Amino acid sequence: MRLSQAHINTLREVPGEAEIPSHIWLLRSGMIRKMVSGVYGFMPFGRRTLRKIEAIIREEMDAAGAQEILTSAIQPAELWQESGRWSAYGPELWRVKDRHSRDFCLGPTAEEVFTDIVRNEVNSYRRLPLNLYQIQTKYRDEARPRYGLMRSREFIMKDAYSFDRDVEGLDESYRVMREVYTRVFNRCGLTFRPVEADSGAMGGKDTQEFVALCEYGENDIVYCESCEMAATAERAAGVDVARTDDEMLPISEVSTPGAKTIDEVAAYLKLPKEKTIKALLFAIYDEAGEVAEYAAAFIRGDRELNKTKLINALGIAEHMLEFADEAKMGTVTGSVAGYTGPVGLHDCRVVVDSELPGLQNLCAGACKEGYHLLNVNYGRDYEGEIVTDLKLAGAGDPCPVCGKPLLTARGIEVGQIFKLGTKYSESMGAYYKDENQEEQLIVMGCYGIGVTRTMAAIVEQNHDDKGIIWPMSVAPYHVIITLVKPDDKVQRDLGERLYASLIAEGIEALLDDRDERPGVKFNDADILGIPIRITVGKKAADDIVEYKRREKSEVLELSEREAMSHALADVRAAMRG
Ligand code: ATP
Ligand code: MG
């Protein structure tokens, strides 16, 4: 491609809304364009990179025996009603009506659609296992679209669904997909970690997330360097401190005027925070968006609540739980803002962290303005409807597997693999006939990759203060030849010869033949992140060009032939990985 004819539009200014490097550089390089909040289009260079990521995914999926299909983004409500997700999915589901007022959604994922295809078209054990996938635009009306392609409302996802005869078959399909994902993200040049993830209230089966490590990631992960443990912070099991079994002292009320937070109460009463109980108060909403009931979670005062664990314990969907309006909650449950404890609370679901029953004589709110209770004991003074691990694991906490201190990292989930089991085949009636002509439920797995999010994650990990540094495998072009003076015949001829030879060798080359100042051209080459730049300038007359790798500062002076062989070698070595 000649840049004089290319549709590129790099920006000098940082667009106001862009906060993180990938968003800034994808906009500044002109690879993506915003349509409205969370909705982006891809310009030629962006489209090329996207296609390369898609091609890597296709190659690896196909090599593993998966087959690509393409379903419609418009999905009928009936399928979602069958699976129960029409209501359970919540406001992220982008609902639309046709002219006859029939309900549809723009697919955020496609378990129902794929289950429907397979229940209709596959009925014998001979046709299983099967893995079908698509690379398709998905829609989620995210509450907070942000960070450009990272969390958008329209995005491209590769979603695959495996269909097996039994659990052993699913285990194998899952193992194969895990390997595929590892190869895909390696080929994309990402630094990532597969981590155990939360399967939600609904699933309860194995699931792993592939988290690309980056500073601005939205996902916290915890891992252990002494053993293999690696999990999302949501999923990581908390470890209870050892039971103390101290003698229970008589409960007593103490005045704690103005001391509402754990810090204030601990300071006022001169107690360590470990001797206090923290209350977190929630409202559970019904499908009509009304408060159906209240819930209180109690954990040791120095702990953080893991909301995902609470949601799972309550067996509800994520969007149904919100922090309570404490004044309203008080009239129903007797809670008092800043002074709520487990004693005296009523008409409320009470979930207690598993650590609390083993600890004695703790301090908790008295459910009375300005008062706390001392020597509160589980069993004697209060009980929980549910007692379970509610703790958020953090750096330094003991590893739930080996006990060594945990480490934490940030990242962004680029892919997830999930053992669905028979959740969808049961609700939607997907059966096959086994060898004995008996009907059996199909056992399913699902496997997603955020294709556009992967593109952003690659930039997040590969950029400097001048722009993107694309890994060769996904670069929009491999080489850019910068003509310092396009109207100088010697420079032009050499540049054109190189350009033609590179293309003849299958290298994706750009020729910057624009009538622009050299500085502008260099800046653009850097912003666009082209891995190799060959500059043809004054020394062309002596058969010397400059050869520079985007990620290095070193500039080599090479002859035309040497530049050609360097480029070939560099591109091929990188593509071999
Ligand atoms: P998240 O927790 O980040 O919202 P998710 O668990 O809802 O993700 P999945 O339903 O597993 O995501 O979707 C599969 C993949 O699609 C994710 O691993 C992620 O890479 C991508 N993805 C999900 N939501 C978005 C989004 N709003 N924008 C871009 N990519 C997304
Ligand atoms: Mg999500």
Coordinates of C-alpha atoms and ligand atoms in Angstrom, one line a residue:
M1 CA 0.0 0.0 0.0
R2 CA 1.2 3.5 -0.8
L3 CA 0.5 5.9 2.0
S4 CA -0.3 8.6 -0.6
Q5 CA -3.4 6.5 -1.4
A6 CA -4.1 5.1 2.0
H7 CA -7.0 6.1 4.2
I8 CA -5.1 7.0 7.3
N9 CA -5.8 9.7 9.8
T10 CA -3.5 9.9 12.7
L11 CA -4.2 12.4 15.5
R12 CA -1.7 14.6 17.2
E13 CA -3.9 15.3 20.2
V14 CA -5.0 12.8 22.8
P15 CA -8.8 12.5 22.5
G16 CA -10.4 13.7 25.7
E17 CA -12.3 10.6 26.6
A18 CA -9.4 8.3 26.3
E19 CA -7.8 7.3 29.6
I20 CA -5.7 4.3 29.0
P21 CA -2.9 3.7 26.5
S22 CA -4.8 1.2 24.3
H23 CA -7.7 3.5 23.9
I24 CA -5.5 6.5 23.3
W25 CA -3.3 4.8 20.7
L26 CA -6.0 3.0 18.9
L27 CA -7.8 6.4 18.4
R28 CA -4.6 8.4 17.7
S29 CA -3.5 5.9 15.1
G30 CA -6.9 6.2 13.5
M31 CA -7.4 2.5 13.6
I32 CA -10.7 2.8 15.4
R33 CA -13.4 5.5 15.3
K34 CA -16.0 6.1 17.9
M35 CA -19.6 6.0 16.8
V36 CA -21.4 6.5 20.2
S37 CA -20.4 5.5 23.7
G38 CA -19.1 1.9 23.6
V39 CA -19.6 1.5 19.8
Y40 CA -16.6 1.7 17.5
G41 CA -15.8 1.2 13.9
F42 CA -12.6 -0.1 12.4
M43 CA -10.6 1.9 9.8
P44 CA -8.4 0.1 7.2
F45 CA -5.3 -0.4 9.4
G46 CA -7.4 -1.4 12.4
R47 CA -9.4 -3.8 10.2
R48 CA -6.3 -5.5 9.0
T49 CA -5.0 -6.1 12.6
L50 CA -8.5 -7.4 13.6
R51 CA -8.4 -9.8 10.6
K52 CA -5.1 -11.1 11.7
I53 CA -6.2 -11.8 15.2
E54 CA -9.3 -13.5 13.7
A55 CA -7.1 -15.5 11.4
I56 CA -4.9 -16.8 14.2
I57 CA -8.1 -17.8 16.1
R58 CA -9.5 -19.5 13.0
E59 CA -6.3 -21.4 12.3
E60 CA -6.0 -22.7 15.8
M61 CA -9.7 -23.6 16.2
D62 CA -9.8 -25.3 12.8
A63 CA -6.6 -27.3 13.6
A64 CA -8.3 -28.5 16.8
G65 CA -11.3 -29.8 14.8
A66 CA -13.7 -27.1 15.5
Q67 CA -16.0 -25.9 12.7
E68 CA -16.9 -22.3 11.9
I69 CA -20.5 -21.3 11.4
L70 CA -22.1 -17.9 11.5
T71 CA -25.4 -17.3 13.2
S72 CA -27.6 -14.2 13.3
A73 CA -26.9 -11.5 15.9
I74 CA -30.7 -11.2 16.2
Q75 CA -32.0 -13.8 18.5
P76 CA -35.7 -14.6 19.3
A77 CA -36.8 -14.1 22.9
E78 CA -38.4 -17.5 22.9
L79 CA -35.0 -19.2 23.0
W80 CA -33.9 -17.1 25.9
Q81 CA -37.2 -17.8 27.7
E82 CA -36.6 -21.5 27.3
S83 CA -33.3 -21.3 29.0
G84 CA -34.6 -18.9 31.6
R85 CA -32.1 -16.2 30.7
W86 CA -34.6 -13.7 29.2
S87 CA -35.1 -12.4 32.7
A88 CA -31.9 -13.7 34.4
Y89 CA -29.6 -11.9 32.1
G90 CA -30.7 -8.5 33.2
P91 CA -30.3 -5.0 31.7
E92 CA -27.1 -5.9 29.7
L93 CA -29.3 -7.8 27.3
W94 CA -30.1 -5.5 24.4
R95 CA -33.7 -6.1 23.8
V96 CA -35.4 -5.1 20.5
K97 CA -38.9 -5.5 19.1
D98 CA -39.9 -6.0 15.5
R99 CA -42.9 -4.2 13.9
H100 CA -45.3 -6.8 15.2
S101 CA -44.0 -6.2 18.8
R102 CA -42.3 -9.6 18.9
D103 CA -39.3 -9.6 21.3
F104 CA -35.8 -10.2 20.2
C105 CA -32.4 -9.5 21.6
L106 CA -29.1 -8.6 20.0
G107 CA -27.0 -11.6 21.0
P108 CA -24.6 -11.0 23.9
T109 CA -23.5 -14.7 23.6
A110 CA -25.1 -17.7 21.8
E111 CA -25.5 -20.7 24.1
E112 CA -29.3 -20.8 23.3
V113 CA -28.8 -20.5 19.5
F114 CA -26.1 -23.2 19.3
T115 CA -28.1 -25.5 21.6
D116 CA -31.1 -25.0 19.4
I117 CA -29.1 -25.9 16.3
V118 CA -27.7 -29.0 17.8
R119 CA -30.9 -30.3 19.4
N120 CA -32.6 -30.0 16.0
E121 CA -29.8 -31.4 13.8
V122 CA -27.9 -33.9 15.9
N123 CA -29.6 -36.9 17.4
S124 CA -27.1 -39.8 17.3
Y125 CA -24.1 -40.5 19.4
R126 CA -22.2 -41.0 16.1
R127 CA -22.4 -37.3 15.5
L128 CA -20.7 -36.4 18.8
P129 CA -18.4 -34.9 19.9
L130 CA -18.9 -31.7 18.0
N131 CA -17.4 -28.2 18.4
L132 CA -19.0 -25.3 16.5
Y133 CA -17.8 -21.8 16.7
Q134 CA -18.3 -18.4 15.2
I135 CA -16.6 -15.0 15.1
Q136 CA -19.4 -12.6 15.4
T137 CA -20.4 -9.2 16.6
K138 CA -22.0 -9.3 20.0
Y139 CA -24.0 -6.7 21.9
R140 CA -24.1 -6.0 25.6
D141 CA -25.7 -2.8 27.0
E142 CA -22.9 -2.5 29.6
A143 CA -23.6 -0.2 32.5
R144 CA -20.2 1.4 32.2
P145 CA -18.8 1.1 28.7
R146 CA -15.3 2.4 28.9
Y147 CA -11.7 2.1 27.8
G148 CA -12.5 1.9 24.1
L149 CA -12.5 -1.7 22.9
M150 CA -11.9 -3.1 26.4
R151 CA -15.5 -2.7 27.5
S152 CA -17.7 -1.8 24.7
R153 CA -21.4 -2.3 24.0
E154 CA -20.7 -3.8 20.5
F155 CA -17.7 -6.0 20.2
I156 CA -16.5 -9.0 18.3
M157 CA -16.3 -12.3 20.1
K158 CA -15.2 -15.8 19.0
D159 CA -17.6 -18.1 20.7
A160 CA -17.4 -21.8 20.5
Y161 CA -19.6 -24.5 22.0
S162 CA -18.7 -28.1 22.4
F163 CA -21.2 -31.0 22.5
D164 CA -20.2 -34.3 24.0
R165 CA -21.8 -37.6 24.9
D166 CA -20.6 -37.5 28.5
V167 CA -18.6 -35.7 31.1
E168 CA -15.3 -37.4 30.1
G169 CA -15.9 -36.2 26.6
L170 CA -16.4 -32.6 27.9
D171 CA -13.2 -32.8 30.0
E172 CA -11.3 -33.6 26.8
S173 CA -13.0 -30.9 24.7
Y174 CA -12.2 -28.4 27.5
R175 CA -8.6 -29.5 27.7
V176 CA -8.2 -29.1 23.9
M177 CA -9.7 -25.6 24.0
R178 CA -7.5 -24.7 26.9
E179 CA -4.5 -25.5 24.7
V180 CA -6.0 -23.7 21.7
Y181 CA -6.4 -20.6 23.9
T182 CA -2.8 -20.8 25.1
R183 CA -1.5 -21.0 21.5
V184 CA -3.8 -18.2 20.3
F185 CA -2.7 -15.7 23.0
N186 CA 0.9 -16.7 22.6
R187 CA 0.7 -16.1 18.9
C188 CA -0.9 -12.7 19.5
G189 CA 2.1 -11.7 21.6
L190 CA 0.3 -11.4 24.9
T191 CA 1.6 -12.0 28.4
F192 CA -1.3 -13.7 30.1
R193 CA -2.2 -16.1 32.8
P194 CA -4.9 -18.8 32.9
V195 CA -6.7 -18.5 36.2
E196 CA -9.5 -20.4 37.9
A197 CA -12.6 -18.3 37.7
D198 CA -16.0 -18.0 39.3
S199 CA -18.8 -20.0 37.6
G200 CA -21.6 -18.0 39.1
A201 CA -24.7 -19.0 41.0
M202 CA -26.0 -20.9 37.9
G203 CA -23.1 -23.0 36.8
G204 CA -20.9 -24.5 39.5
K205 CA -18.7 -26.2 37.0
D206 CA -15.0 -25.7 36.0
T207 CA -14.1 -22.5 34.3
Q208 CA -10.9 -20.6 33.6
E209 CA -10.3 -17.1 32.5
F210 CA -7.3 -16.1 30.4
V211 CA -6.2 -12.8 31.8
A212 CA -3.8 -10.5 29.9
L213 CA -1.7 -8.8 32.5
C214 CA -1.9 -5.0 32.4
E215 CA -1.9 -2.1 34.7
Y216 CA -5.3 -0.8 33.8
G217 CA -7.0 -4.2 33.8
E218 CA -10.4 -4.5 35.5
N219 CA -9.7 -7.9 36.9
D220 CA -7.6 -8.7 40.0
I221 CA -6.0 -12.0 40.1
V222 CA -4.3 -13.8 43.0
Y223 CA -1.6 -16.4 42.5
C224 CA 0.9 -18.3 44.4
E225 CA 4.5 -18.8 43.4
S226 CA 5.0 -21.8 45.6
C227 CA 2.3 -23.9 44.0
E228 CA 0.2 -23.7 40.9
M229 CA -2.7 -21.8 42.5
A230 CA -3.9 -18.9 40.3
A231 CA -7.5 -17.6 40.4
T232 CA -9.5 -14.4 40.0
A233 CA -9.8 -12.5 43.2
E234 CA -13.6 -13.2 43.0
R235 CA -13.0 -17.0 42.9
A236 CA -10.0 -17.4 45.2
A237 CA -11.0 -19.2 48.4
G238 CA -10.4 -17.2 51.6
V239 CA -8.7 -19.0 54.4
D240 CA -10.2 -18.7 57.9
V241 CA -8.0 -17.9 60.8
A242 CA -7.7 -20.7 63.3
R243 CA -10.7 -21.0 65.8
T244 CA -9.9 -19.5 69.1
D245 CA -12.6 -21.1 71.3
D246 CA -12.2 -18.6 74.1
E247 CA -14.7 -18.5 76.9
M248 CA -17.8 -16.5 76.0
L249 CA -18.1 -13.3 78.1
P250 CA -21.4 -11.7 78.9
I251 CA -22.7 -9.5 76.1
S252 CA -22.9 -5.8 76.9
E253 CA -23.9 -2.5 75.3
V254 CA -21.4 0.4 75.0
S255 CA -22.0 3.9 73.9
T256 CA -20.0 4.8 70.7
P257 CA -21.3 8.2 69.8
G258 CA -20.4 9.1 66.2
A259 CA -18.2 6.0 65.7
K260 CA -19.8 4.4 62.6
T261 CA -17.1 2.9 60.5
I262 CA -14.9 -0.1 61.6
D263 CA -11.9 2.3 61.9
E264 CA -13.8 4.7 64.0
V265 CA -15.3 2.0 66.3
A266 CA -11.9 0.3 66.7
A267 CA -10.2 3.6 67.5
Y268 CA -12.9 4.7 69.9
L269 CA -13.0 1.4 71.8
K270 CA -9.2 0.8 71.4
L271 CA -9.9 -2.6 69.9
P272 CA -8.0 -4.3 67.1
K273 CA -10.2 -4.4 63.9
E274 CA -9.9 -8.2 64.1
K275 CA -12.1 -8.1 67.1
T276 CA -15.0 -6.3 65.3
I277 CA -17.7 -7.5 62.9
K278 CA -18.4 -5.5 59.8
A279 CA -21.9 -5.3 58.4
L280 CA -22.7 -4.9 54.7
L281 CA -26.3 -4.2 53.8
F282 CA -27.9 -5.0 50.5
A283 CA -31.3 -5.0 48.8
I284 CA -32.3 -7.9 46.5
Y285 CA -34.4 -6.7 43.6
D286 CA -37.1 -8.7 41.8
E287 CA -37.7 -8.8 38.1
A288 CA -39.9 -5.7 38.2
G289 CA -37.0 -3.8 39.7
E290 CA -38.7 -3.6 43.2
V291 CA -36.9 -4.5 46.4
A292 CA -37.9 -8.1 47.2
E293 CA -36.0 -8.5 50.4
Y294 CA -32.9 -7.3 52.3
A295 CA -29.7 -9.1 53.0
A296 CA -26.9 -8.5 55.5
A297 CA -23.4 -9.9 55.2
F298 CA -21.2 -10.1 58.2
I299 CA -17.4 -10.5 58.1
R300 CA -14.5 -9.7 60.4
G301 CA -13.9 -6.0 60.6
D302 CA -10.5 -6.1 58.9
R303 CA -11.7 -8.2 55.9
E304 CA -13.1 -7.1 52.6
L305 CA -16.4 -8.6 51.3
N306 CA -16.2 -10.6 48.1
K307 CA -19.5 -9.6 46.5
T308 CA -19.4 -12.5 44.0
K309 CA -19.3 -15.0 46.9
L310 CA -22.3 -13.3 48.5
I311 CA -24.3 -13.4 45.2
N312 CA -23.5 -17.1 44.8
A313 CA -24.4 -17.8 48.4
L314 CA -27.8 -16.1 47.9
G315 CA -28.3 -17.9 44.6
I316 CA -29.3 -14.8 42.7
A317 CA -28.2 -13.1 39.5
E318 CA -25.5 -10.4 39.8
H319 CA -27.8 -7.5 38.8
M320 CA -30.3 -8.3 41.5
L321 CA -28.1 -7.2 44.3
E322 CA -27.4 -3.6 45.2
F323 CA -26.3 -1.8 48.3
A324 CA -29.4 -1.0 50.4
D325 CA -30.9 2.4 51.0
E326 CA -30.1 2.1 54.7
A327 CA -33.0 4.4 55.9
K328 CA -35.5 2.3 54.0
M329 CA -33.9 -0.9 55.1
G330 CA -34.0 0.2 58.7
T331 CA -37.8 0.5 58.8
V332 CA -38.1 -3.2 57.6
T333 CA -35.2 -4.9 59.4
G334 CA -34.2 -2.8 62.4
S335 CA -30.8 -1.9 60.9
V336 CA -29.4 1.5 61.8
A337 CA -26.9 3.1 59.5
G338 CA -23.4 2.8 61.0
Y339 CA -24.6 0.8 63.9
T340 CA -25.9 -2.4 62.3
G341 CA -24.9 -5.8 63.8
P342 CA -26.3 -9.3 63.6
V343 CA -28.1 -9.0 67.0
G344 CA -31.5 -7.4 66.8
L345 CA -31.8 -7.6 63.0
H346 CA -35.0 -9.1 61.7
D347 CA -36.8 -9.8 58.4
C348 CA -33.5 -9.9 56.6
R349 CA -31.4 -12.7 55.0
V350 CA -28.2 -13.0 57.1
V351 CA -25.1 -14.4 55.5
V352 CA -22.1 -14.9 57.9
D353 CA -18.5 -15.4 56.9
S354 CA -17.3 -18.9 57.8
E355 CA -14.6 -17.3 60.0
L356 CA -16.9 -15.7 62.5
P357 CA -18.4 -18.8 64.3
G358 CA -14.8 -19.7 65.4
L359 CA -14.1 -16.3 67.0
Q360 CA -15.4 -15.1 70.3
N361 CA -16.3 -11.9 72.0
L362 CA -16.4 -9.6 69.0
C363 CA -17.7 -6.1 68.8
A364 CA -20.7 -5.4 66.5
G365 CA -23.3 -2.7 65.9
A366 CA -26.2 -2.8 68.4
C367 CA -28.9 -1.9 65.8
K368 CA -29.3 1.2 68.0
E369 CA -28.2 4.7 67.2
G370 CA -24.8 5.5 68.9
Y371 CA -24.3 2.0 70.4
H372 CA -22.3 -1.1 69.8
L373 CA -22.3 -4.5 71.5
L374 CA -19.3 -6.1 73.1
N375 CA -18.7 -9.8 73.4
V376 CA -21.0 -10.9 70.6
N377 CA -20.8 -14.6 69.9
Y378 CA -22.0 -16.7 67.1
G379 CA -24.5 -19.4 68.2
R380 CA -25.3 -17.7 71.5
D381 CA -26.2 -14.2 70.3
Y382 CA -26.9 -14.6 66.6
E383 CA -27.0 -17.1 63.7
G384 CA -26.7 -16.9 60.0
E385 CA -29.2 -18.3 57.5
I386 CA -26.0 -19.1 55.4
V387 CA -22.5 -19.5 56.8
T388 CA -19.9 -19.5 54.0
D389 CA -16.6 -18.0 52.9
L390 CA -17.3 -14.3 52.0
K391 CA -13.8 -13.0 52.1
L392 CA -11.9 -11.3 49.3
A393 CA -8.5 -12.8 49.1
G394 CA -5.7 -10.3 48.8
A395 CA -1.9 -10.0 48.7
G396 CA -0.2 -11.6 51.6
D397 CA -3.2 -13.7 52.6
P398 CA -2.4 -17.4 52.9
C399 CA -2.7 -19.5 49.7
P400 CA -5.7 -21.7 50.0
V401 CA -3.7 -24.6 48.6
C402 CA -0.3 -24.4 50.2
G403 CA -0.6 -21.6 52.8
K404 CA 2.3 -19.4 51.4
P405 CA 1.5 -15.7 51.0
L406 CA -0.5 -14.9 47.9
L407 CA 0.6 -12.4 45.2
T408 CA -1.7 -10.3 43.2
A409 CA -1.7 -8.9 39.7
R410 CA -4.1 -6.9 37.5
G411 CA -5.2 -7.8 34.1
I412 CA -8.0 -8.0 31.6
E413 CA -10.0 -11.1 30.8
V414 CA -9.4 -11.9 27.1
G415 CA -11.0 -15.3 27.1
Q416 CA -12.9 -17.7 29.1
I417 CA -13.6 -21.5 28.9
F418 CA -16.5 -23.0 30.7
K419 CA -17.8 -26.4 31.4
L420 CA -21.6 -25.9 31.1
G421 CA -22.5 -29.5 31.7
T422 CA -26.2 -30.1 31.0
K423 CA -27.5 -26.7 32.0
Y424 CA -28.7 -25.8 28.5
S425 CA -29.4 -29.3 27.2
E426 CA -31.7 -29.8 30.2
S427 CA -33.6 -26.5 30.0
M428 CA -33.8 -26.7 26.2
G429 CA -34.2 -30.4 25.8
A430 CA -31.0 -31.3 23.8
Y431 CA -30.7 -35.1 23.6
Y432 CA -28.9 -37.7 21.6
K433 CA -29.6 -41.4 21.2
D434 CA -26.8 -43.6 22.6
E435 CA -25.7 -47.0 21.3
N436 CA -28.8 -48.6 22.9
Q437 CA -31.2 -46.1 21.3
E438 CA -31.7 -44.5 24.7
E439 CA -32.0 -40.7 25.0
Q440 CA -29.2 -38.9 26.8
L441 CA -28.6 -35.3 27.6
I442 CA -25.8 -33.7 25.5
V443 CA -23.0 -32.4 27.7
M444 CA -21.8 -28.9 26.7
G445 CA -18.9 -26.5 27.1
C446 CA -18.6 -22.9 25.9
Y447 CA -15.4 -21.0 25.0
G448 CA -15.2 -17.3 24.4
I449 CA -12.5 -14.9 23.2
G450 CA -13.0 -11.2 23.1
V451 CA -11.4 -10.5 19.7
T452 CA -11.6 -6.7 19.9
R453 CA -10.7 -6.7 23.5
T454 CA -7.7 -8.9 22.6
M455 CA -6.7 -6.2 20.1
A456 CA -6.8 -3.6 22.9
A457 CA -4.9 -5.8 25.3
I458 CA -2.1 -6.3 22.8
V459 CA -1.8 -2.5 22.5
E460 CA -1.9 -2.2 26.3
Q461 CA 1.1 -4.4 26.5
N462 CA 2.9 -3.2 23.5
H463 CA 3.3 0.6 23.2
D464 CA 5.7 3.4 24.2
D465 CA 5.3 7.1 24.4
K466 CA 5.4 7.4 20.6
G467 CA 2.7 4.9 19.8
I468 CA 1.8 1.2 19.2
I469 CA 4.5 -1.5 18.8
W470 CA 2.6 -4.2 17.1
P471 CA 3.9 -7.8 17.4
M472 CA 4.7 -8.9 13.9
S473 CA 1.9 -11.5 13.9
V474 CA -0.9 -8.9 14.2
A475 CA 0.8 -5.8 12.7
P476 CA -1.4 -4.2 10.0
Y477 CA 1.8 -4.3 7.8
H478 CA 5.2 -5.7 8.4
V479 CA 7.4 -3.1 6.9
I480 CA 7.2 0.6 6.1
I481 CA 9.5 2.2 3.6
T482 CA 9.8 5.9 4.4
L483 CA 10.9 8.0 1.4
V484 CA 12.6 11.1 2.9
K485 CA 12.2 13.0 -0.5
P486 CA 9.8 11.2 -2.7
D487 CA 10.6 13.6 -5.6
D488 CA 14.3 12.6 -5.5
K489 CA 14.7 10.1 -8.4
V490 CA 17.4 8.0 -6.7
Q491 CA 15.5 7.7 -3.5
R492 CA 12.3 7.0 -5.2
D493 CA 13.7 4.3 -7.5
L494 CA 15.4 2.5 -4.6
G495 CA 12.3 2.8 -2.5
E496 CA 10.1 1.5 -5.3
R497 CA 12.5 -1.4 -5.9
L498 CA 12.5 -2.5 -2.3
Y499 CA 8.8 -2.1 -2.1
A500 CA 8.2 -4.3 -5.1
S501 CA 10.8 -7.0 -3.9
L502 CA 9.2 -7.1 -0.4
I503 CA 5.8 -7.6 -1.8
A504 CA 7.1 -10.3 -4.2
E505 CA 8.4 -12.2 -1.2
G506 CA 5.0 -12.0 0.5
I507 CA 6.0 -9.3 3.0
E508 CA 3.2 -6.8 3.7
A509 CA 4.9 -3.5 2.9
L510 CA 3.9 0.1 3.0
L511 CA 5.6 2.8 0.9
D512 CA 5.4 6.3 2.5
D513 CA 5.5 8.3 -0.7
R514 CA 3.5 11.2 0.7
D515 CA 4.6 14.7 0.2
E516 CA 5.1 15.4 3.9
R517 CA 8.0 16.4 6.1
P518 CA 10.1 13.4 7.2
G519 CA 9.3 14.1 10.9
V520 CA 5.6 13.7 10.1
K521 CA 6.3 10.4 8.4
F522 CA 8.4 9.0 11.2
N523 CA 5.8 10.0 13.7
D524 CA 3.1 8.2 11.8
A525 CA 5.2 5.1 11.3
D526 CA 5.7 5.1 15.1
I527 CA 2.1 5.7 16.0
L528 CA 0.9 3.0 13.6
G529 CA 3.4 0.7 15.2
I530 CA 4.8 -0.9 12.0
P531 CA 7.5 -3.4 13.2
I532 CA 10.2 -2.5 10.7
R533 CA 11.0 0.9 9.2
I534 CA 13.3 1.3 6.3
T535 CA 14.2 4.9 5.6
V536 CA 15.4 5.8 2.2
G537 CA 17.1 9.2 2.3
K538 CA 20.2 11.1 1.1
K539 CA 22.5 8.1 1.3
A540 CA 20.5 6.2 -1.2
A541 CA 23.0 7.5 -3.7
D542 CA 25.6 5.3 -2.0
D543 CA 23.2 2.4 -1.7
I544 CA 22.7 2.9 2.0
V545 CA 19.3 2.9 3.8
E546 CA 18.4 3.0 7.4
Y547 CA 16.9 -0.1 9.0
K548 CA 15.1 0.2 12.3
R549 CA 12.9 -2.1 14.4
R550 CA 10.0 -0.3 16.0
E551 CA 10.8 -1.7 19.5
K552 CA 14.5 -0.8 19.4
S553 CA 16.3 2.5 19.3
E554 CA 19.2 1.1 17.2
V555 CA 19.4 2.2 13.6
L556 CA 21.4 0.0 11.1
E557 CA 22.9 1.3 7.9
L558 CA 22.4 -1.3 5.3
S559 CA 22.7 -1.7 1.5
E560 CA 19.4 -2.3 -0.4
R561 CA 20.2 -6.1 -0.6
E562 CA 21.0 -6.3 3.1
A563 CA 17.9 -4.4 4.1
M564 CA 15.9 -6.8 2.0
S565 CA 17.4 -9.9 3.6
H566 CA 17.1 -8.4 7.1
A567 CA 13.5 -7.7 6.6
L568 CA 12.8 -11.2 5.2
A569 CA 14.7 -12.8 8.1
D570 CA 13.0 -10.6 10.8
V571 CA 9.5 -11.1 9.5
R572 CA 9.9 -14.9 9.0
A573 CA 11.6 -15.4 12.4
A574 CA 8.8 -13.4 14.1
M575 CA 6.1 -15.3 12.3
R576 CA 7.6 -18.7 13.3
G577 CA 7.4 -17.4 16.8
Ligands
ATP1 P1 -16.5 -9.3 31.8 O1 -16.4 -10.0 33.1 O2 -15.2 -8.6 31.4 O3 -17.7 -8.5 31.6 P2 -17.6 -11.7 30.8 O4 -17.2 -12.7 31.7 O5 -19.0 -11.1 30.9 O6 -16.6 -10.5 30.7 P3 -17.9 -13.6 28.6 O7 -19.4 -13.7 28.7 O8 -17.1 -14.7 29.1 O9 -17.4 -12.2 29.3 O10 -17.5 -13.3 27.1 C1 -16.4 -13.8 26.5 C2 -15.3 -12.8 26.2 O11 -15.9 -11.7 25.5 C3 -14.6 -12.3 27.4 O12 -13.6 -13.1 27.8 C4 -14.1 -10.9 26.9 O13 -12.9 -11.1 26.4 C5 -15.1 -10.5 25.9 N1 -16.0 -9.5 26.4 C6 -17.0 -9.6 27.2 N2 -17.7 -8.4 27.4 C7 -17.0 -7.5 26.6 C8 -17.2 -6.1 26.4 N3 -18.2 -5.4 27.0 N4 -16.4 -5.5 25.5 C9 -15.4 -6.2 24.9 N5 -15.2 -7.5 25.1 C10 -16.0 -8.2 25.9
MG2 MG -19.5 -9.1 31.3

